[in-house]
Short mmCIF file of C-alpha atoms in Angstrom, two decimals:
data_model
loop_
_atom_site.label_atom_id
_atom_site.label_comp_id
_atom_site.label_asym_id
_atom_site.label_seq_id
_atom_site.Cartn_x
_atom_site.Cartn_y
_atom_site.Cartn_z
CA UNK A 1 -32.31 -20.61 -11.95
CA UNK A 2 -29.48 -18.72 -9.81
CA UNK A 3 -25.98 -19.95 -10.43
CA UNK A 4 -24.10 -21.31 -7.47
CA UNK A 5 -20.45 -21.32 -6.50
CA UNK A 6 -18.76 -22.68 -3.53
CA UNK A 7 -17.49 -19.15 -2.80
CA UNK A 8 -18.58 -15.76 -4.08
CA UNK A 9 -16.07 -13.00 -3.87
CA UNK A 10 -16.89 -9.19 -4.25
CA UNK A 11 -14.29 -7.22 -5.80
CA UNK A 12 -11.44 -8.18 -7.94
CA UNK A 13 -8.55 -6.47 -5.87
CA UNK A 14 -5.26 -8.60 -5.35
CA UNK A 15 -6.47 -9.73 -2.00
CA UNK A 16 -9.72 -11.29 -3.30
CA UNK A 17 -8.04 -12.85 -6.26
CA UNK A 18 -5.36 -14.36 -4.09
CA UNK A 19 -8.07 -15.83 -1.91
CA UNK A 20 -9.92 -17.03 -4.98
CA UNK A 21 -6.86 -18.66 -6.49
CA UNK A 22 -6.20 -20.45 -3.18
CA UNK A 23 -9.56 -21.76 -2.75
CA UNK A 24 -9.81 -22.93 -6.38
CA UNK A 25 -6.54 -24.68 -5.82
CA UNK A 26 -8.27 -26.49 -3.09
CA UNK A 27 -11.05 -27.64 -5.11
CA UNK A 28 -13.66 -24.83 -4.55
CA UNK A 29 -15.39 -23.43 -7.53
CA UNK A 30 -15.11 -19.66 -7.18
CA UNK A 31 -16.79 -16.61 -8.91
CA UNK A 32 -15.27 -13.08 -8.30
CA UNK A 33 -17.52 -10.27 -9.29
CA UNK A 34 -16.02 -6.62 -9.81
CA UNK A 35 -17.89 -3.41 -10.40
CA UNK A 36 -15.18 -1.82 -12.39
CA UNK A 37 -14.38 -2.38 -16.00
CA UNK A 38 -10.91 -3.70 -15.06
CA UNK A 39 -9.75 -6.15 -12.32
CA UNK A 40 -7.13 -5.12 -9.93
CA UNK A 41 -8.55 -2.46 -7.68
CA UNK A 42 -5.39 -0.15 -6.88
CA UNK A 43 -3.14 -2.53 -8.69
CA UNK A 44 -3.56 -1.90 -12.30
CA UNK A 45 -1.79 -0.25 -15.35
CA UNK A 46 -3.06 1.86 -18.12
CA UNK A 47 -2.13 4.25 -20.93
CA UNK A 48 -3.51 7.31 -19.01
CA UNK A 49 -1.59 9.97 -20.78
CA UNK A 50 -0.57 9.02 -24.31
CA UNK A 51 -0.48 5.82 -26.38
CA UNK A 52 2.58 3.60 -25.57
CA UNK A 53 3.07 5.19 -22.04
CA UNK A 54 1.94 2.59 -19.49
CA UNK A 55 1.23 4.11 -16.00
CA UNK A 56 0.50 2.34 -12.74
CA UNK A 57 -2.75 3.76 -11.46
CA UNK A 58 -1.86 3.56 -7.72
CA UNK A 59 0.43 0.85 -6.59
CA UNK A 60 3.97 0.56 -8.31
CA UNK A 61 6.05 -1.28 -5.64
CA UNK A 62 5.41 -5.04 -5.87
CA UNK A 63 8.16 -6.10 -3.31
CA UNK A 64 5.68 -7.27 -0.75
CA UNK A 65 3.75 -9.48 -3.32
CA UNK A 66 7.09 -10.91 -4.61
CA UNK A 67 8.29 -11.71 -1.14
CA UNK A 68 4.85 -13.04 0.29
CA UNK A 69 4.04 -16.56 1.41
CA UNK A 70 1.27 -16.36 -1.23
CA UNK A 71 3.63 -15.84 -3.98
CA UNK A 72 6.17 -18.50 -2.45
CA UNK A 73 2.99 -20.93 -2.88
CA UNK A 74 1.82 -19.80 -6.23
CA UNK A 75 4.55 -17.83 -7.97
CA UNK A 76 5.47 -20.66 -10.45
CA UNK A 77 1.87 -20.78 -11.30
CA UNK A 78 1.65 -17.21 -11.84
CA UNK A 79 4.86 -17.08 -13.78
CA UNK A 80 3.09 -19.59 -16.30
CA UNK A 81 0.49 -17.14 -16.66
CA UNK A 82 2.74 -14.15 -17.49
CA UNK A 83 3.54 -12.71 -14.23
CA UNK A 84 7.05 -11.13 -14.55
CA UNK A 85 9.07 -8.73 -12.16
CA UNK A 86 11.87 -6.33 -12.84
CA UNK A 87 14.39 -6.09 -9.98
CA UNK A 88 15.32 -2.68 -8.59
CA UNK A 89 18.80 -2.34 -7.04
CA UNK A 90 18.26 1.25 -5.91
CA UNK A 91 14.88 1.28 -4.45
CA UNK A 92 14.55 4.83 -2.85
CA UNK A 93 16.20 8.07 -2.05
CA UNK A 94 15.28 11.56 -0.81
CA UNK A 95 16.33 14.84 -2.30
CA UNK A 96 16.64 17.97 -0.06
CA UNK A 97 16.37 21.60 -0.42
CA UNK A 98 20.05 22.18 0.22
CA UNK A 99 20.92 20.35 -2.75
CA UNK A 100 21.92 17.17 -1.00
CA UNK A 101 20.47 13.64 -1.26
CA UNK A 102 20.63 10.35 0.56
CA UNK A 103 19.56 7.02 -0.68
CA UNK A 104 19.31 3.23 0.01
CA UNK A 105 20.58 0.68 -2.60
CA UNK A 106 21.36 -3.03 -2.38
CA UNK A 107 25.06 -2.09 -2.60
CA UNK A 108 25.83 -1.59 1.06
CA UNK A 109 29.16 0.20 0.54
CA UNK A 110 27.13 2.80 -1.66
CA UNK A 111 24.44 3.46 1.02
CA UNK A 112 27.06 3.68 3.88
CA UNK A 113 29.14 6.02 1.53
CA UNK A 114 26.14 8.38 1.40
CA UNK A 115 25.46 8.51 4.86
CA UNK A 116 29.16 8.97 5.67
CA UNK A 117 29.06 12.22 3.69
CA UNK A 118 26.16 13.48 5.89
CA UNK A 119 27.04 11.92 9.22
CA UNK A 120 29.85 9.38 10.00
CA UNK A 121 28.19 8.43 13.20
CA UNK A 122 24.90 7.51 11.37
CA UNK A 123 26.88 5.51 8.72
CA UNK A 124 28.12 3.50 11.75
CA UNK A 125 24.82 3.04 13.23
CA UNK A 126 23.24 1.99 9.83
CA UNK A 127 26.08 -0.69 9.41
CA UNK A 128 25.19 -2.00 12.82
CA UNK A 129 21.39 -2.09 12.17
CA UNK A 130 21.78 -3.92 8.91
CA UNK A 131 24.17 -6.44 10.37
CA UNK A 132 21.46 -7.27 12.96
CA UNK A 133 18.59 -7.30 10.49
CA UNK A 134 18.83 -11.07 9.78
CA UNK A 135 18.42 -11.77 13.46
CA UNK A 136 15.40 -9.28 13.88
CA UNK A 137 13.53 -9.90 10.75
CA UNK A 138 12.14 -13.34 11.66
CA UNK A 139 10.41 -11.63 14.62
CA UNK A 140 8.87 -8.79 12.74
CA UNK A 141 7.98 -10.77 9.73
CA UNK A 142 6.67 -13.47 11.89
CA UNK A 143 4.23 -11.14 13.54
CA UNK A 144 3.05 -9.51 10.28
CA UNK A 145 2.53 -12.95 8.99
CA UNK A 146 0.71 -14.35 11.92
CA UNK A 147 -3.07 -14.81 12.22
CA UNK A 148 -4.17 -12.09 14.77
CA UNK A 149 -5.81 -14.15 17.36
CA UNK A 150 -5.10 -14.51 20.86
CA UNK A 151 -3.75 -18.07 20.58
CA UNK A 152 -1.30 -17.04 17.59
CA UNK A 153 -0.20 -13.95 19.41
CA UNK A 154 0.56 -15.95 22.54
CA UNK A 155 2.60 -18.42 20.34
CA UNK A 156 4.33 -15.58 18.79
CA UNK A 157 5.27 -14.14 22.21
CA UNK A 158 6.46 -17.49 23.56
CA UNK A 159 8.73 -17.87 20.57
CA UNK A 160 10.02 -14.27 20.87
CA UNK A 161 10.73 -14.77 24.67
CA UNK A 162 12.67 -17.94 23.99
CA UNK A 163 14.67 -16.20 21.29
CA UNK A 164 15.12 -12.73 22.89
CA UNK A 165 14.68 -13.23 26.66
CA UNK A 166 12.46 -10.85 28.58
CA UNK A 167 14.76 -7.80 28.21
CA UNK A 168 15.00 -8.31 24.47
CA UNK A 169 11.20 -8.88 24.20
CA UNK A 170 10.34 -5.70 26.23
CA UNK A 171 12.77 -3.70 23.87
CA UNK A 172 10.91 -5.05 20.76
CA UNK A 173 7.51 -4.18 22.33
CA UNK A 174 8.65 -0.72 22.95
CA UNK A 175 9.87 -0.42 19.44
CA UNK A 176 6.54 -1.63 18.10
CA UNK A 177 4.67 1.12 20.14
CA UNK A 178 7.19 3.87 19.24
CA UNK A 179 6.32 6.72 16.72
CA UNK A 180 8.67 7.11 13.64
CA UNK A 181 10.13 10.32 15.14
CA UNK A 182 10.90 8.74 18.50
CA UNK A 183 12.74 5.92 17.14
CA UNK A 184 14.45 7.95 14.24
CA UNK A 185 15.64 10.69 16.65
CA UNK A 186 16.99 7.98 19.18
CA UNK A 187 18.74 6.18 16.40
CA UNK A 188 20.25 8.89 14.02
CA UNK A 189 21.52 12.17 14.36
CA UNK A 190 21.22 13.83 10.90
CA UNK A 191 17.94 15.27 10.03
CA UNK A 192 18.14 14.24 6.25
CA UNK A 193 18.75 10.57 7.23
CA UNK A 194 15.79 10.73 9.54
CA UNK A 195 13.71 12.32 6.78
CA UNK A 196 14.76 9.59 4.35
CA UNK A 197 13.54 6.86 6.46
CA UNK A 198 10.61 8.73 8.01
CA UNK A 199 8.97 9.37 4.53
CA UNK A 200 8.08 5.69 4.52
CA UNK A 201 5.65 6.05 7.45
CA UNK A 202 3.60 8.34 5.39
CA UNK A 203 2.81 5.63 2.93
CA UNK A 204 0.88 3.80 5.76
CA UNK A 205 -0.76 6.92 7.56
CA UNK A 206 2.18 7.12 10.17
CA UNK A 207 3.02 10.71 10.39
CA UNK A 208 6.16 11.14 12.42
CA UNK A 209 4.45 11.72 15.80
CA UNK A 210 1.95 8.70 15.50
CA UNK A 211 2.60 5.96 17.93
CA UNK A 212 3.23 2.49 16.39
CA UNK A 213 4.74 3.55 13.22
CA UNK A 214 8.40 3.06 13.90
CA UNK A 215 8.34 -0.46 12.45
CA UNK A 216 7.66 0.59 8.84
CA UNK A 217 10.62 3.04 8.29
CA UNK A 218 12.77 0.43 9.82
CA UNK A 219 11.52 -2.40 7.73
CA UNK A 220 11.46 -0.45 4.45
CA UNK A 221 15.08 0.60 5.06
CA UNK A 222 16.31 -2.51 6.11
CA UNK A 223 14.42 -4.62 3.30
CA UNK A 224 15.45 -1.92 0.75
CA UNK A 225 19.09 -2.67 1.62
CA UNK A 226 18.97 -6.29 1.80
CA UNK A 227 16.47 -7.19 -1.02
CA UNK A 228 15.98 -3.92 -3.23
CA UNK A 229 12.65 -3.70 -4.66
CA UNK A 230 10.63 -5.27 -7.57
CA UNK A 231 8.23 -3.69 -10.12
CA UNK A 232 5.97 -5.31 -12.58
CA UNK A 233 7.38 -5.85 -16.04
CA UNK A 234 5.23 -3.65 -18.28
CA UNK A 235 3.11 -2.52 -15.36
CA UNK A 236 1.91 -3.53 -11.85
CA UNK A 237 -0.94 -5.21 -13.68
CA UNK A 238 1.21 -8.06 -14.48
CA UNK A 239 0.23 -9.76 -11.19
CA UNK A 240 -3.44 -9.06 -11.56
CA UNK A 241 -3.59 -10.51 -15.14
CA UNK A 242 -1.73 -13.57 -14.05
CA UNK A 243 -3.99 -14.09 -11.02
CA UNK A 244 -7.23 -13.70 -13.13
CA UNK A 245 -5.85 -16.22 -15.77
CA UNK A 246 -4.70 -18.76 -13.05
CA UNK A 247 -8.25 -18.62 -11.48
CA UNK A 248 -9.90 -19.10 -14.84
CA UNK A 249 -7.63 -21.95 -15.71
CA UNK A 250 -8.72 -23.63 -12.54
CA UNK A 251 -12.36 -23.41 -13.39
CA UNK A 252 -13.22 -20.24 -11.62
CA UNK A 253 -14.72 -16.99 -13.13
CA UNK A 254 -13.70 -13.22 -12.74
CA UNK A 255 -16.49 -11.05 -13.95
CA UNK A 256 -15.89 -7.31 -14.38
CA UNK A 257 -18.52 -4.71 -14.98
CA UNK A 258 -20.57 -6.49 -12.28
CA UNK A 259 -21.87 -4.27 -9.43
CA UNK A 260 -22.98 -6.11 -6.31
CA UNK A 261 -25.94 -4.18 -4.79
CA UNK A 262 -26.55 -6.44 -1.76
CA UNK A 263 -25.52 -9.57 0.13
CA UNK A 264 -28.23 -12.11 0.36
CA UNK A 265 -29.10 -13.71 3.67
CA UNK A 266 -31.33 -16.35 5.21
CA UNK A 267 -31.55 -15.38 8.82
CA UNK A 268 -28.01 -14.96 10.02
CA UNK A 269 -26.38 -16.78 7.24
CA UNK A 270 -24.98 -15.36 3.98
CA UNK A 271 -26.17 -17.22 0.99
CA UNK A 272 -24.96 -15.24 -2.02
CA UNK A 273 -25.19 -11.82 -3.74
CA UNK A 274 -27.39 -9.79 -5.99
CA UNK A 275 -25.99 -7.85 -8.78
CA UNK A 276 -27.27 -4.45 -10.20
CA UNK A 277 -28.62 -6.22 -13.28
CA UNK A 278 -30.97 -8.27 -11.07
CA UNK A 279 -29.02 -11.68 -11.24
CA UNK A 280 -28.63 -13.72 -7.99
CA UNK A 281 -25.29 -15.53 -7.53
CA UNK A 282 -25.55 -18.08 -4.79
CA UNK A 283 -22.70 -19.19 -2.53
CA UNK A 284 -22.81 -22.68 -0.81
CA UNK A 285 -19.93 -22.12 1.57
CA UNK A 286 -18.64 -18.61 1.56
CA UNK A 287 -19.21 -14.95 0.70
CA UNK A 288 -16.16 -12.95 0.79
CA UNK A 289 -16.23 -9.14 0.53
CA UNK A 290 -13.21 -7.28 -0.53
CA UNK A 291 -14.73 -3.96 0.48
CA UNK A 292 -13.97 -1.20 2.83
CA UNK A 293 -15.90 -1.57 6.33
CA UNK A 294 -18.39 1.06 5.30
CA UNK A 295 -18.94 -0.65 1.99
CA UNK A 296 -19.63 -3.98 3.72
CA UNK A 297 -22.22 -2.20 5.73
CA UNK A 298 -23.99 -0.96 2.72
CA UNK A 299 -24.22 -4.51 1.30
CA UNK A 300 -25.41 -6.21 4.41
CA UNK A 301 -27.42 -3.78 6.46
CA UNK A 302 -27.63 -4.41 10.22
CA UNK A 303 -25.71 -7.49 11.57
CA UNK A 304 -24.58 -7.19 15.23
CA UNK A 305 -24.66 -3.86 17.16
CA UNK A 306 -20.86 -3.89 18.41
CA UNK A 307 -19.68 -4.99 15.06
CA UNK A 308 -21.73 -2.52 13.07
CA UNK A 309 -20.59 0.46 15.25
CA UNK A 310 -16.97 -0.74 14.65
CA UNK A 311 -17.52 -0.63 10.90
CA UNK A 312 -19.33 2.77 11.07
CA UNK A 313 -16.73 4.32 12.98
CA UNK A 314 -13.74 2.94 10.92
CA UNK A 315 -11.29 5.82 10.40
CA UNK A 316 -9.79 6.54 6.98
CA UNK A 317 -6.50 7.99 6.31
CA UNK A 318 -6.09 11.29 4.32
CA UNK A 319 -6.16 11.05 0.58
CA UNK A 320 -3.76 11.02 -2.20
CA UNK A 321 -3.67 12.70 -5.53
CA UNK A 322 -1.80 10.91 -8.40
CA UNK A 323 -0.10 12.79 -11.30
CA UNK A 324 0.96 10.64 -14.10
CA UNK A 325 3.46 12.36 -16.47
CA UNK A 326 4.48 11.19 -20.05
CA UNK A 327 8.08 12.79 -20.41
CA UNK A 328 10.57 13.32 -22.93
CA UNK A 329 13.40 12.29 -20.38
CA UNK A 330 13.91 11.65 -16.75
CA UNK A 331 14.12 14.73 -14.29
CA UNK A 332 17.70 16.30 -14.05
CA UNK A 333 17.77 16.31 -10.31
CA UNK A 334 19.54 19.21 -8.98
CA UNK A 335 21.13 17.18 -6.09
CA UNK A 336 22.97 14.78 -8.61
CA UNK A 337 22.41 12.67 -11.64
CA UNK A 338 22.63 9.60 -9.42
CA UNK A 339 19.06 10.12 -8.45
CA UNK A 340 17.95 9.02 -11.93
CA UNK A 341 18.82 5.48 -10.92
CA UNK A 342 16.37 5.29 -7.98
CA UNK A 343 12.96 3.80 -8.25
CA UNK A 344 11.46 6.40 -5.74
CA UNK A 345 12.57 9.77 -4.97
CA UNK A 346 10.87 11.16 -1.89
CA UNK A 347 10.50 15.00 -1.59
CA UNK A 348 9.79 15.14 2.08
CA UNK A 349 12.49 17.42 3.45
CA UNK A 350 12.06 16.89 7.38
CA UNK A 351 10.09 15.15 10.03
CA UNK A 352 8.66 18.61 10.86
CA UNK A 353 7.47 19.25 7.41
CA UNK A 354 5.95 15.80 7.17
CA UNK A 355 3.96 16.20 10.59
CA UNK A 356 2.77 19.70 9.47
CA UNK A 357 1.52 18.36 6.01
CA UNK A 358 -0.25 15.55 7.75
CA UNK A 359 -2.02 17.84 10.19
CA UNK A 360 -3.11 20.22 7.42
CA UNK A 361 -4.68 17.37 5.43
CA UNK A 362 -6.39 16.02 8.57
CA UNK A 363 -8.09 19.38 9.02
CA UNK A 364 -9.26 19.34 5.60
CA UNK A 365 -6.77 21.67 4.07
CA UNK A 366 -4.58 21.45 1.11
CA UNK A 367 -1.19 21.25 2.27
CA UNK A 368 1.23 24.29 1.58
CA UNK A 369 3.99 21.94 0.87
CA UNK A 370 2.67 18.34 0.09
CA UNK A 371 4.91 15.39 0.04
CA UNK A 372 5.82 13.93 -3.14
CA UNK A 373 6.74 10.30 -3.98
CA UNK A 374 8.40 10.41 -7.47
CA UNK A 375 8.36 6.87 -9.10
CA UNK A 376 10.69 6.48 -11.96
CA UNK A 377 9.72 3.03 -13.20
CA UNK A 378 11.13 3.49 -16.85
CA UNK A 379 14.60 3.70 -15.29
CA UNK A 380 14.41 0.08 -14.86
CA UNK A 381 11.69 -0.94 -17.18
CA UNK A 382 11.90 0.71 -20.65
CA UNK A 383 8.91 -1.41 -21.95
CA UNK A 384 6.70 1.03 -20.20
CA UNK A 385 7.26 3.98 -22.63
CA UNK A 386 8.30 4.42 -26.41
CA UNK A 387 11.81 4.31 -26.99
CA UNK A 388 13.87 7.13 -25.30
CA UNK A 389 10.79 8.37 -23.45
CA UNK A 390 9.70 8.00 -19.77
CA UNK A 391 6.74 7.89 -17.39
CA UNK A 392 6.90 9.53 -14.14
CA UNK A 393 4.62 8.37 -11.16
CA UNK A 394 3.90 11.14 -8.84
CA UNK A 395 2.07 10.45 -5.77
CA UNK A 396 1.06 13.64 -3.77
CA UNK A 397 0.64 13.05 0.09
CA UNK A 398 -1.51 14.23 1.73
CA UNK A 399 -4.53 15.47 0.20
CA UNK A 400 -8.05 15.76 1.93
CA UNK A 401 -10.89 13.85 0.47
CA UNK A 402 -13.14 16.83 1.48
CA UNK A 403 -11.47 20.32 1.03
CA UNK A 404 -12.13 22.70 3.73
CA UNK A 405 -9.67 25.31 2.67
CA UNK A 406 -5.96 26.00 1.56
CA UNK A 407 -3.23 26.11 4.07
CA UNK A 408 -1.27 28.52 1.82
CA UNK A 409 -4.37 30.68 1.15
CA UNK A 410 -3.94 30.47 -2.60
CA UNK A 411 -6.42 28.05 -3.83
CA UNK A 412 -10.18 29.30 -3.16
CA UNK A 413 -11.90 26.23 -4.53
CA UNK A 414 -13.18 23.73 -2.21
CA UNK A 415 -14.27 21.20 -4.83
CA UNK A 416 -11.79 18.82 -6.50
CA UNK A 417 -13.14 19.65 -9.95
CA UNK A 418 -11.68 23.25 -9.60
CA UNK A 419 -8.92 22.61 -7.14
CA UNK A 420 -7.18 19.72 -8.87
CA UNK A 421 -5.21 21.76 -11.48
CA UNK A 422 -3.85 24.44 -8.97
CA UNK A 423 -2.92 21.84 -6.31
CA UNK A 424 -1.22 19.72 -9.10
CA UNK A 425 0.76 22.83 -10.17
CA UNK A 426 1.74 23.44 -6.49
CA UNK A 427 3.13 19.79 -6.34
CA UNK A 428 4.80 20.07 -9.81
CA UNK A 429 6.52 23.37 -8.73
CA UNK A 430 8.05 21.33 -5.84
CA UNK A 431 9.37 18.86 -8.33
CA UNK A 432 10.68 21.56 -10.63
CA UNK A 433 12.50 23.15 -7.74
CA UNK A 434 14.43 19.88 -7.21
CA UNK A 435 14.75 18.96 -10.92
CA UNK A 436 14.77 22.23 -13.03
CA UNK A 437 13.54 21.74 -16.57
CA UNK A 438 11.02 18.99 -15.89
CA UNK A 439 8.02 20.87 -16.79
CA UNK A 440 9.58 21.42 -20.19
CA UNK A 441 9.84 17.73 -20.62
CA UNK A 442 6.25 17.06 -19.90
CA UNK A 443 4.53 15.61 -23.14
CA UNK A 444 1.18 14.96 -21.37
CA UNK A 445 -0.18 14.64 -17.83
CA UNK A 446 -3.09 13.05 -15.98
CA UNK A 447 -4.23 14.17 -12.63
CA UNK A 448 -6.23 11.68 -10.54
CA UNK A 449 -7.95 13.42 -7.42
CA UNK A 450 -8.91 11.72 -4.30
CA UNK A 451 -12.44 11.58 -5.25
CA UNK A 452 -11.59 10.03 -8.77
CA UNK A 453 -9.77 7.24 -6.96
CA UNK A 454 -12.67 6.53 -4.81
CA UNK A 455 -15.00 6.63 -7.75
CA UNK A 456 -12.83 4.03 -9.50
CA UNK A 457 -12.47 1.96 -6.43
CA UNK A 458 -14.86 2.68 -3.53
CA UNK A 459 -12.57 1.01 -1.04
CA UNK A 460 -10.30 4.12 -1.39
CA UNK A 461 -12.70 6.34 0.84
CA UNK A 462 -11.60 9.92 0.09
CA UNK A 463 -8.58 8.70 -1.86
CA UNK A 464 -7.16 6.77 1.12
CA UNK A 465 -5.01 4.34 -0.61
CA UNK A 466 -4.37 2.04 2.46
CA UNK A 467 -8.23 1.61 3.12
CA UNK A 468 -7.99 2.70 6.68
CA UNK A 469 -5.54 4.16 9.16
CA UNK A 470 -3.10 1.79 10.68
CA UNK A 471 -2.93 3.55 13.94
CA UNK A 472 -2.82 1.26 16.98
CA UNK A 473 -6.51 1.56 17.89
CA UNK A 474 -7.23 0.22 14.29
CA UNK A 475 -4.45 -2.26 13.82
CA UNK A 476 -3.27 -5.78 15.01
CA UNK A 477 -6.29 -7.28 16.86
CA UNK A 478 -8.45 -4.27 16.13
CA UNK A 479 -8.30 -4.36 12.28
CA UNK A 480 -11.06 -3.68 11.41
CA UNK A 481 -12.76 -4.63 14.68
CA UNK A 482 -12.01 -6.42 17.95
CA UNK A 483 -12.43 -10.04 17.44
CA UNK A 484 -12.80 -9.89 13.69
CA UNK A 485 -9.11 -9.38 12.60
CA UNK A 486 -9.39 -12.76 10.82
CA UNK A 487 -11.97 -11.46 8.44
CA UNK A 488 -15.00 -13.13 10.08
CA UNK A 489 -18.25 -11.22 10.79
CA UNK A 490 -21.25 -11.90 12.94
CA UNK A 491 -22.96 -13.33 9.80
CA UNK A 492 -22.26 -16.88 9.17
CA UNK A 493 -20.36 -17.72 5.95
CA UNK A 494 -19.69 -13.98 5.43
CA UNK A 495 -16.02 -12.78 5.51
CA UNK A 496 -14.36 -9.49 4.94
CA UNK A 497 -11.06 -9.28 3.28
CA UNK A 498 -8.54 -6.65 1.94
CA UNK A 499 -6.49 -3.79 3.19
CA UNK A 500 -9.03 -3.06 6.03
CA UNK A 501 -8.31 -6.55 7.51
CA UNK A 502 -5.08 -7.58 9.35
CA UNK A 503 -2.31 -7.45 8.36
CA UNK A 504 -3.46 -4.37 6.41
CA UNK A 505 -2.42 -2.56 3.38
CA UNK A 506 0.30 -3.30 0.88
CA UNK A 507 0.65 -5.71 -2.04
CA UNK A 508 1.46 -8.76 -0.04
CA UNK A 509 -1.88 -10.36 -0.25
CA UNK A 510 -1.91 -11.35 3.35
CA UNK A 511 -5.45 -10.69 4.24
CA UNK A 512 -6.73 -12.58 1.24
CA UNK A 513 -4.27 -15.60 1.78
CA UNK A 514 -4.63 -15.94 5.44
CA UNK A 515 -8.46 -15.92 5.11
CA UNK A 516 -8.40 -18.51 2.24
CA UNK A 517 -6.22 -20.78 4.30
CA UNK A 518 -8.61 -20.52 7.12
CA UNK A 519 -11.55 -21.42 5.01
CA UNK A 520 -9.89 -24.22 3.19
CA UNK A 521 -8.32 -25.69 6.39
CA UNK A 522 -4.78 -25.56 5.03
#
């Protein structure tokens, strides 16, 4: 006889786990079924190079999770199950080819002094922006935390009009529609400061000239100054292990190595799932799919023509290559020893270079000068490596999921099995130029190609770590499809969650928590 749960959830990413925990707390019996051997999706940690060296597979920055409404509600419970963070006072910096650097830290005088050395005018602008952040933050975070329905948007607009007036509301609207370049060039004079902040847009598929991307460099800069960053104690998987333990403690189940082959339906109502081993798991109240839009289509088949077309045409961002390094010591940064004290060091020298790299990857080319996000977690959490040793988390952006050629004309291979090593060497040559001697410190390395990221987690289509572009045509009310930004589908009792659903990518668990609150009625 088939086993029955109130809610059956497909995939054990942090959004589905957050949804499962909230529903379990509201008295629902939940079952989570994950195809991979380990729960967590892109948020997991392992010894991918050498024993004792713990590397975050994809996500490293847990600030959004730690600051989320979900964690506010369940943080104490997760802490009892072992969730622990490490605070970071120097969240990010950028190093530049001319030997200079700029960074953002929670010590405002330190940030301003660095900006002052580059541009006194920009230092003054930064000081003004940070002084106003407390007044602006509620509007932006209010938008990002709102249900994406017309009624919720109308209420948000009403509150904004009351607080900011017509002129202020129009200015906010213009800002939300602006590209990173438009806002950065209007606001700052020095190209290095523009690049320092503009690099954050690339994390969410907002190249410098993509409309709607200005908010993310602004928020990351302001939040980095105000709050810093947090990473997981011992690894990002601290949140996943705690979520799983909390769900089990509340009577739920989280089963890994359980591939879902289809969603069961009776007429236009979802009734459960079928697993690869032939088992049928029934759901009396909800089936929640933590999948990509195309992944949902594979499990459901046809539903409603307009919805199916939206899922079929859902666009993904260019991919990412990960390079995990076990090191004998942190990089010796040419721009200054101070860079060893930052969690992230971006190697993205200019807005023009970022735009070029993005266009090359969009065209299927291996970029001639990829952008590097160099994570130094052991600068803050020594537990991730043996004493005196370090791990380096290198995110190579952008990298095409399907290779059409090489923008530099050096790599002939068009399959990742052969292109991975030379492309990784290109990326590490950039790191070596900024931190001479780093190659000599490498004890072991593990390259993870875009296709390996997708094989491990099918939601990362072509290595797209944000599960879909956040461009305006695919964001807000349109993520993943008009009328379905709340995770609803045309099939009764079937819901979609994860980064492909509003409010989108990141570790904040917003899609899962918003959906679970809607289903539970609170």
